[in-house]
CSV table of C-alpha atoms in Angstrom, one decimal:
chain,number,residue,atom,x,y,z
G,1,MET,CA,0.0,0.0,0.0
G,2,ASN,CA,1.4,3.4,-0.9
G,3,LEU,CA,0.8,6.1,1.6
G,4,LYS,CA,0.5,9.7,0.7
G,5,LYS,CA,3.8,11.4,0.9
G,6,SER,CA,2.6,14.7,2.3
G,7,ILE,CA,-0.4,16.3,4.0
G,8,LEU,CA,-1.4,19.9,3.8
G,9,LEU,CA,-0.4,22.3,6.6
G,10,ALA,CA,-3.4,24.3,7.8
G,11,GLY,CA,-1.4,27.2,9.3
G,12,VAL,CA,0.0,30.2,7.6
G,13,LEU,CA,3.2,31.8,8.9
G,14,LEU,CA,2.4,35.3,10.1
G,15,ALA,CA,4.7,38.1,9.0
G,16,THR,CA,3.5,40.3,11.9
G,17,GLY,CA,4.1,39.8,15.6
G,18,THR,CA,5.0,41.5,18.8
G,19,THR,CA,7.7,44.2,18.2
G,20,ALA,CA,10.8,42.8,19.9
G,21,VAL,CA,12.4,44.8,22.6
G,22,PHE,CA,15.4,46.8,21.5
G,23,ALA,CA,17.9,44.3,23.1
G,24,GLN,CA,16.7,41.4,20.9
G,25,ALA,CA,16.1,43.3,17.7
G,26,SER,CA,19.2,42.4,15.8
G,27,ASN,CA,19.0,38.6,16.0
G,28,VAL,CA,15.3,38.0,16.4
G,29,LYS,CA,14.4,40.4,13.6
G,30,LYS,CA,17.0,38.9,11.4
G,31,ALA,CA,15.7,35.4,12.1
G,32,LYS,CA,12.2,36.5,11.6
G,33,ALA,CA,12.9,38.1,8.2
G,34,ALA,CA,14.9,35.1,7.0
G,35,ILE,CA,12.3,32.5,8.0
G,36,ILE,CA,9.5,34.5,6.4
G,37,LYS,CA,11.5,34.6,3.2
G,38,PHE,CA,12.1,30.8,3.4
G,39,GLU,CA,8.4,30.1,4.0
G,40,GLU,CA,7.5,32.1,1.0
G,41,LEU,CA,9.8,30.0,-1.2
G,42,LYS,CA,8.6,26.8,0.4
G,43,ALA,CA,5.0,27.7,-0.2
G,44,ALA,CA,5.9,28.3,-3.9
G,45,GLY,CA,7.4,24.8,-4.1
G,46,THR,CA,11.0,26.0,-4.2
G,47,ALA,CA,12.1,25.3,-0.6
G,48,ALA,CA,15.6,24.3,-1.8
G,49,LEU,CA,16.1,27.9,-3.0
G,50,GLY,CA,15.4,29.1,0.5
G,51,LYS,CA,18.0,27.0,2.3
G,52,THR,CA,20.4,30.0,2.6
G,53,ASN,CA,17.5,31.9,4.3
G,54,LEU,CA,16.9,29.0,6.6
G,55,THR,CA,20.6,28.9,7.5
G,56,THR,CA,20.6,32.6,8.2
G,57,ALA,CA,17.6,32.3,10.4
G,58,GLN,CA,19.2,29.4,12.3
G,59,GLU,CA,22.4,31.3,13.0
G,60,ALA,CA,20.5,34.4,14.2
G,61,ILE,CA,18.0,32.5,16.4
G,62,ASP,CA,20.6,30.3,18.0
G,63,ALA,CA,22.3,33.4,19.3
G,64,ALA,CA,19.0,35.0,20.4
G,65,VAL,CA,17.8,32.2,22.6
G,66,VAL,CA,21.1,32.0,24.6
G,67,HIS,CA,21.4,35.8,25.1
G,68,GLU,CA,20.5,36.9,28.6
G,69,LYS,CA,18.1,39.5,27.3
G,70,THR,CA,16.2,37.2,25.0
G,71,SER,CA,16.6,33.7,26.5
G,72,ASN,CA,13.1,33.9,27.9
G,73,ASP,CA,11.4,35.8,25.2
G,74,PRO,CA,8.4,34.0,23.7
G,75,GLU,CA,9.0,35.5,20.2
G,76,ALA,CA,12.6,34.2,20.1
G,77,TRP,CA,11.5,30.7,21.1
G,78,THR,CA,8.6,30.9,18.6
G,79,TYR,CA,11.0,31.6,15.7
G,80,TYR,CA,13.4,29.0,17.1
G,81,ALA,CA,10.6,26.4,16.8
G,82,LEU,CA,9.8,27.6,13.3
G,83,VAL,CA,13.4,27.4,12.2
G,84,TYR,CA,14.1,23.9,13.6
G,85,SER,CA,10.8,22.4,12.6
G,86,ASN,CA,11.6,23.4,9.0
G,87,ILE,CA,15.2,22.0,9.3
G,88,ALA,CA,13.7,18.7,10.5
G,89,PHE,CA,11.2,18.7,7.7
G,90,ILE,CA,13.6,19.6,4.9
G,91,ASP,CA,16.6,17.6,6.0
G,92,LYS,CA,14.8,14.7,7.7
G,93,ASN,CA,16.7,15.6,10.8
G,94,ALA,CA,15.5,14.0,14.0
G,95,ASP,CA,17.7,16.1,16.2
G,96,ALA,CA,16.3,19.3,14.8
G,97,ALA,CA,12.8,17.9,15.4
G,98,THR,CA,13.6,17.3,19.0
G,99,LYS,CA,14.9,20.9,19.4
G,100,ALA,CA,11.7,22.2,17.6
G,101,SER,CA,9.5,20.2,19.9
G,102,GLU,CA,11.2,21.5,23.0
G,103,ALA,CA,10.9,25.0,21.6
G,104,VAL,CA,7.2,24.7,20.9
G,105,LYS,CA,6.7,23.8,24.6
G,106,LYS,CA,8.9,26.6,25.8
G,107,ALA,CA,7.3,29.2,23.5
G,108,THR,CA,3.8,28.1,24.6
G,109,GLU,CA,4.7,28.4,28.3
G,110,LEU,CA,6.3,31.9,27.8
G,111,ASP,CA,3.6,33.3,25.5
G,112,LYS,CA,1.2,34.2,28.4
G,113,GLU,CA,-0.6,36.8,26.2
G,114,LYS,CA,-1.1,34.3,23.3
G,115,LYS,CA,0.4,36.7,20.8
G,116,HIS,CA,2.4,34.0,19.0
G,117,THR,CA,-0.2,31.2,19.0
G,118,ASP,CA,-0.6,31.2,15.2
G,119,ASN,CA,3.2,30.8,14.5
G,120,ILE,CA,3.6,28.2,17.3
G,121,THR,CA,0.8,26.3,15.5
G,122,VAL,CA,2.6,26.5,12.2
G,123,ALA,CA,5.8,25.1,13.9
G,124,SER,CA,3.7,22.3,15.4
G,125,GLN,CA,2.1,21.5,12.0
G,126,THR,CA,5.5,21.3,10.4
G,127,LEU,CA,6.7,18.9,13.1
G,128,GLY,CA,3.5,16.9,12.4
G,129,GLN,CA,4.4,16.8,8.7
G,130,PHE,CA,8.0,15.7,9.6
G,131,LYS,CA,6.6,12.8,11.7
G,132,PHE,CA,4.1,11.8,9.1
G,133,ASN,CA,6.9,11.5,6.5
G,134,GLN,CA,9.0,9.5,8.9
G,135,GLY,CA,6.0,7.2,9.3
G,136,VAL,CA,5.7,6.8,5.6
G,137,ALA,CA,9.4,6.0,5.3
G,138,ALA,CA,9.0,3.3,8.0
G,139,TRP,CA,5.9,1.9,6.3
G,140,ASP,CA,7.7,1.6,3.0
G,141,LYS,CA,10.3,-0.4,4.7
G,142,GLN,CA,7.6,-2.6,6.3
G,143,ASP,CA,8.7,-1.4,9.7
G,144,TYR,CA,5.2,-1.2,10.9
G,145,LYS,CA,6.0,-0.8,14.6
G,146,ASN,CA,8.0,2.4,14.0
G,147,ALA,CA,5.5,3.5,11.4
G,148,TYR,CA,2.9,3.4,14.2
G,149,ASN,CA,5.1,5.3,16.6
G,150,GLU,CA,5.8,8.1,14.0
G,151,PHE,CA,2.2,8.4,12.9
G,152,ASN,CA,1.1,8.4,16.6
G,153,ASP,CA,3.7,11.1,17.4
G,154,ALA,CA,2.5,13.2,14.5
G,155,LEU,CA,-1.0,13.2,16.0
G,156,THR,CA,0.5,15.1,19.0
G,157,TYR,CA,1.1,18.0,16.6
G,158,LEU,CA,-1.9,17.4,14.3
G,159,PRO,CA,-4.6,16.2,16.7
G,160,GLY,CA,-7.7,14.7,15.1
G,161,ASP,CA,-6.1,14.4,11.6
G,162,THR,CA,-8.1,11.6,10.0
G,163,THR,CA,-5.3,10.5,7.6
G,164,LEU,CA,-2.8,10.2,10.4
G,165,THR,CA,-5.3,8.4,12.7
G,166,PHE,CA,-6.1,5.9,10.0
G,167,TYR,CA,-2.5,5.2,9.1
G,168,ALA,CA,-1.6,4.8,12.8
G,169,GLY,CA,-4.3,2.3,13.2
G,170,LEU,CA,-3.4,0.5,10.0
G,171,SER,CA,0.2,0.2,11.1
G,172,ALA,CA,-0.8,-1.2,14.5
G,173,VAL,CA,-3.0,-3.8,12.7
G,174,GLN,CA,0.1,-5.0,10.7
G,175,THR,CA,1.8,-6.0,13.9
G,176,LYS,CA,-1.4,-7.4,15.4
G,177,ASP,CA,-1.3,-4.6,18.0
G,178,TYR,CA,-5.0,-4.5,18.4
G,179,ASP,CA,-5.0,-2.6,21.6
G,180,ASN,CA,-3.6,0.4,19.8
G,181,ALA,CA,-5.3,-0.2,16.5
G,182,ILE,CA,-8.9,-0.3,17.9
G,183,PRO,CA,-8.8,3.2,19.6
G,184,LYS,CA,-7.6,4.7,16.4
G,185,TYR,CA,-10.3,3.1,14.4
G,186,LYS,CA,-13.0,4.1,16.9
G,187,ALA,CA,-11.8,7.7,16.8
G,188,LEU,CA,-12.6,7.8,13.1
G,189,ILE,CA,-16.2,6.5,13.4
G,190,PRO,CA,-17.8,10.0,14.0
G,191,ASN,CA,-16.1,11.3,10.8
G,192,LYS,CA,-18.4,9.8,8.1
G,193,GLU,CA,-17.0,12.1,5.5
G,194,PHE,CA,-13.6,10.4,5.9
G,195,SER,CA,-12.9,8.5,2.6
G,196,SER,CA,-12.1,5.2,4.4
G,197,HIS,CA,-14.9,5.4,6.8
G,198,LYS,CA,-16.7,2.3,5.6
G,199,THR,CA,-13.4,0.4,5.6
G,200,VAL,CA,-12.9,1.4,9.2
G,201,LEU,CA,-16.4,0.3,10.3
G,202,LEU,CA,-16.0,-3.1,8.4
G,203,ASP,CA,-12.6,-3.8,9.9
G,204,LEU,CA,-13.3,-2.8,13.5
G,205,PRO,CA,-15.4,-5.9,14.2
G,206,LYS,CA,-12.6,-8.1,12.9
G,207,LEU,CA,-10.1,-6.5,15.2
G,208,TYR,CA,-12.4,-7.1,18.2
G,209,MET,CA,-12.9,-10.7,17.1
G,210,SER,CA,-9.1,-11.1,16.8
G,211,LYS,CA,-8.8,-10.1,20.4
G,212,GLY,CA,-11.6,-12.6,21.4
G,213,ASP,CA,-13.9,-9.8,22.4
G,214,THR,CA,-17.1,-11.2,20.7
G,215,THR,CA,-19.4,-8.8,22.5
G,216,SER,CA,-17.7,-5.7,21.1
G,217,ALA,CA,-17.3,-7.5,17.7
G,218,LEU,CA,-21.1,-8.0,17.5
G,219,ALA,CA,-21.8,-4.4,18.6
G,220,ALA,CA,-19.3,-3.1,16.0
G,221,ALA,CA,-20.7,-5.3,13.2
G,222,ALA,CA,-24.2,-4.0,14.0
G,223,GLU,CA,-23.0,-0.4,14.0
G,224,ALA,CA,-21.5,-1.0,10.5
G,225,VAL,CA,-24.9,-2.2,9.3
G,226,ALA,CA,-26.6,0.8,10.9
G,227,ALA,CA,-24.2,3.2,9.1
G,228,TYR,CA,-24.4,1.3,5.8
G,229,PRO,CA,-27.7,-0.6,5.7
G,230,ASN,CA,-27.5,-1.2,2.0
G,231,ASP,CA,-23.9,-2.4,1.9
G,232,ASN,CA,-23.7,-6.1,1.2
G,233,ASP,CA,-20.3,-6.6,2.9
G,234,ALA,CA,-21.5,-4.9,6.1
G,235,VAL,CA,-24.7,-7.0,6.2
G,236,VAL,CA,-23.0,-10.3,5.4
G,237,GLN,CA,-20.3,-9.7,8.0
G,238,ASN,CA,-23.0,-9.0,10.7
G,239,ILE,CA,-24.6,-12.3,9.7
G,240,GLU,CA,-21.4,-14.2,9.8
G,241,PHE,CA,-20.4,-12.9,13.2
G,242,ASN,CA,-23.8,-13.7,14.7
G,243,LEU,CA,-23.6,-17.2,13.3
G,244,ILE,CA,-20.1,-17.7,14.7
G,245,THR,CA,-21.2,-16.5,18.2
G,246,GLY,CA,-24.3,-18.6,18.3
G,247,ASN,CA,-27.0,-16.0,17.6
G,248,GLU,CA,-28.6,-18.0,14.8
G,249,ALA,CA,-32.2,-17.4,15.8
G,250,LYS,CA,-31.6,-13.7,16.3
G,251,ILE,CA,-30.0,-13.2,12.9
G,252,LEU,CA,-32.4,-15.3,10.8
G,253,SER,CA,-34.7,-12.4,10.0
G,254,ASP,CA,-31.7,-10.4,8.8
G,255,ILE,CA,-30.6,-13.2,6.5
G,256,GLU,CA,-34.0,-13.6,5.0
G,257,ALA,CA,-34.3,-9.8,4.4
G,258,GLN,CA,-30.9,-9.8,2.7
G,259,ILE,CA,-31.9,-12.8,0.5
G,260,THR,CA,-34.9,-10.8,-0.7
G,261,LYS,CA,-32.5,-8.1,-1.8
G,262,ASP,CA,-29.9,-10.4,-3.2
G,263,PRO,CA,-31.6,-13.8,-4.1
G,264,GLN,CA,-28.6,-15.1,-6.2
G,265,ASN,CA,-26.1,-14.8,-3.4
G,266,LYS,CA,-25.2,-18.4,-2.6
G,267,SER,CA,-23.5,-17.5,0.7
G,268,LEU,CA,-26.7,-16.0,2.1
G,269,HIS,CA,-28.6,-19.2,1.4
G,270,TYR,CA,-25.8,-21.2,3.0
G,271,TYR,CA,-25.9,-19.0,6.0
G,272,SER,CA,-29.7,-19.5,6.1
G,273,GLY,CA,-29.1,-23.3,6.2
G,274,LEU,CA,-26.6,-22.9,9.0
G,275,ALA,CA,-29.1,-20.8,11.0
G,276,TYR,CA,-32.1,-23.1,10.4
G,277,GLY,CA,-30.0,-26.2,11.2
G,278,THR,CA,-28.8,-24.8,14.5
G,279,ALA,CA,-32.4,-23.8,15.3
G,280,GLY,CA,-33.4,-27.4,14.7
G,281,ASN,CA,-35.5,-26.8,11.5
G,282,THR,CA,-33.8,-29.5,9.3
G,283,GLU,CA,-36.3,-29.1,6.5
G,284,LYS,CA,-35.7,-25.5,6.0
G,285,ALA,CA,-31.9,-26.0,6.5
G,286,LEU,CA,-31.9,-28.6,3.7
G,287,ALA,CA,-34.0,-26.4,1.4
G,288,ALA,CA,-31.6,-23.5,2.0
G,289,TYR,CA,-28.5,-25.7,1.1
G,290,LYS,CA,-30.3,-27.0,-2.0
G,291,LYS,CA,-31.0,-23.4,-3.1
G,292,ALA,CA,-27.3,-22.5,-2.6
G,293,LEU,CA,-26.5,-25.5,-4.8
G,294,GLU,CA,-28.9,-24.4,-7.5
G,295,ILE,CA,-26.9,-21.3,-7.8
G,296,ASP,CA,-23.5,-23.1,-7.6
G,297,PRO,CA,-23.5,-26.9,-7.7
G,298,ASN,CA,-19.7,-26.8,-6.9
G,299,TYR,CA,-20.2,-25.1,-3.5
G,300,PRO,CA,-18.3,-27.6,-1.2
G,301,GLU,CA,-19.7,-26.4,2.1
G,302,ALA,CA,-23.3,-26.5,0.9
G,303,ASN,CA,-22.8,-30.0,-0.5
G,304,ILE,CA,-21.3,-31.4,2.7
G,305,ASN,CA,-23.8,-29.7,4.9
G,306,ALA,CA,-26.8,-30.9,2.8
G,307,ALA,CA,-25.4,-34.5,3.2
G,308,VAL,CA,-25.0,-34.1,7.0
G,309,VAL,CA,-28.5,-32.8,7.4
G,310,ILE,CA,-29.9,-35.7,5.5
G,311,MET,CA,-27.8,-38.3,7.4
G,312,ASN,CA,-28.5,-36.8,10.8
G,313,SER,CA,-32.2,-36.8,10.1
G,314,GLY,CA,-32.0,-40.5,9.1
G,315,ARG,CA,-30.0,-41.3,12.2
G,316,ASP,CA,-32.6,-39.7,14.4
G,317,GLU,CA,-35.4,-41.6,12.7
G,318,LEU,CA,-33.4,-44.9,13.1
G,319,LEU,CA,-32.9,-44.2,16.8
G,320,ALA,CA,-36.6,-43.6,17.2
G,321,ILE,CA,-37.7,-46.9,15.6
G,322,ASN,CA,-35.1,-48.8,17.5
G,323,ASP,CA,-36.4,-47.4,20.8
G,324,ASP,CA,-40.0,-48.3,19.9
G,325,LYS,CA,-40.3,-51.8,21.4
G,326,ASN,CA,-43.9,-52.2,20.4
G,327,LEU,CA,-43.3,-51.6,16.7
G,328,PRO,CA,-44.2,-54.8,14.7
G,329,ALA,CA,-41.4,-56.3,12.7
G,330,ALA,CA,-43.2,-55.7,9.4
G,331,GLU,CA,-43.7,-52.0,10.2
G,332,TYR,CA,-40.1,-51.7,11.4
G,333,ASN,CA,-38.7,-53.1,8.2
G,334,LYS,CA,-40.9,-50.8,6.2
G,335,LYS,CA,-39.7,-47.8,8.1
G,336,LEU,CA,-36.1,-49.0,7.9
G,337,ALA,CA,-36.3,-49.2,4.1
G,338,ALA,CA,-37.7,-45.7,4.0
G,339,ILE,CA,-34.8,-44.5,6.2
G,340,LYS,CA,-32.2,-46.2,3.9
G,341,ALA,CA,-33.8,-44.6,0.9
G,342,LYS,CA,-33.7,-41.2,2.6
G,343,ILE,CA,-30.1,-41.5,3.6
G,344,ALA,CA,-29.2,-42.6,0.1
G,345,THR,CA,-30.2,-39.1,-1.1
G,346,ALA,CA,-27.1,-37.8,0.8
G,347,LEU,CA,-24.8,-39.9,-1.5
G,348,PRO,CA,-24.7,-37.4,-4.4
G,349,TYR,CA,-23.7,-34.5,-2.1
G,350,LEU,CA,-21.0,-36.6,-0.5
G,351,ASN,CA,-19.6,-37.7,-3.8
G,352,LYS,CA,-19.6,-34.2,-5.1
G,353,THR,CA,-17.8,-32.9,-2.0
G,354,ILE,CA,-15.1,-35.5,-2.5
G,355,GLU,CA,-14.9,-34.8,-6.2
G,356,LEU,CA,-14.2,-31.1,-5.3
G,357,ASP,CA,-11.9,-32.0,-2.4
G,358,PRO,CA,-10.6,-35.6,-2.5
G,359,ASN,CA,-9.0,-35.1,1.0
G,360,ASN,CA,-12.1,-33.8,2.8
G,361,LYS,CA,-12.0,-36.0,5.9
G,362,ASP,CA,-15.5,-35.0,7.0
G,363,ALA,CA,-17.0,-36.1,3.7
G,364,LEU,CA,-15.0,-39.3,3.7
G,365,ARG,CA,-16.1,-40.2,7.3
G,366,SER,CA,-19.7,-39.5,6.4
G,367,LEU,CA,-19.4,-41.6,3.3
G,368,LYS,CA,-17.9,-44.5,5.3
G,369,SER,CA,-20.8,-44.2,7.8
G,370,TYR,CA,-23.2,-44.5,4.9
G,371,TYR,CA,-21.6,-47.6,3.6
G,372,ASP,CA,-21.5,-49.1,7.1
G,373,PHE,CA,-25.2,-48.4,7.5
G,374,ILE,CA,-26.1,-50.1,4.2
G,375,GLU,CA,-23.6,-52.9,5.1
G,376,ASP,CA,-21.4,-52.5,2.1
G,377,THR,CA,-18.2,-53.8,3.6
G,378,ALA,CA,-16.1,-53.4,0.5
G,379,LYS,CA,-16.9,-49.8,0.0
G,380,SER,CA,-16.5,-49.0,3.7
G,381,THR,CA,-13.0,-50.7,3.7
G,382,GLU,CA,-12.1,-48.7,0.6
G,383,ILE,CA,-13.0,-45.4,2.2
G,384,GLN,CA,-11.2,-46.3,5.5
G,385,ALA,CA,-8.0,-46.9,3.5
G,386,LYS,CA,-8.3,-43.4,2.1
G,387,LEU,CA,-8.8,-42.0,5.6
G,388,ASP,CA,-5.8,-43.9,6.9
G,389,ALA,CA,-3.6,-42.6,4.0
G,390,LEU,CA,-4.5,-39.0,5.1
G,391,ASN,CA,-3.4,-39.5,8.7
């Protein structure tokens, strides 16, 4: 994934400010004039041409902040922050970034009258840009841990920036640091205008599920559907998570509603089969699997589940007649024949599953059970040999 290489700075460097006291005029004014000229060239896309101005500003402001008359002057520290934040940004200089960060704090503390707030903000934004670019560089090297740290640091200077928040969360996901990824994703939920808003809402339930927090995963999945009720991915994910967590009965109405909107979606019919099967309605479960197979005969899961529903139903009927001690022999034999005929209808689904996946152990075991039931010893032995070869 290629991350954007830059983000726009919202602040504008102000040419005006508090008039420096006479003692600081020479160096602070010199730094001020030079950094303004540099910013003009940078804004025009020719920052390289302004390097001499930046150097001039650096030399002047270095002298100003150590002079006894200006060492505690908020304007001097404001321009120090501006100079060093730009050096960090232009030269990718981490030491300069540290100096700029310290200067931002000092200027903020000294600026009791808030006369330099706008320029302090510009310096902070430039530091945020530097950190963002550092994060991009780490991401490009697949160093996702440091990418997260840099993007997260950038948010200190650009709080609430949606791009930074998203990339910080995404970097944390890459290292499976869900504890840091989740808060970043959650912070983006109120910003529906954010371009990746739907992605965030769809991914958040997965992050919770990866942590084993099923309660939060279900809540997040429902929130995604509420935000995007007509989005198939959101609806299907909500269905899947409810099925995984055992909420089949609760989600059945949602499945049926989605099938009405998307009747040729084989997965929805499959989910319907799972839900009805868990709820004990084997007839509707089998009908749902058959519908999925009408859409795609080569759907392995639907084939094996259809077979299992049939065989389990036959097993239950067999147990029932075996428990009925008062059942006449003739009636027993009649019902047994009907059960055998019923179970035989599972054979095409089992064979299809094995055709699609010859090593499907569940299908092979079910097929062996079928041959054991009809007392076909040769076939049962043949299937057992295949199972033994897979172990």
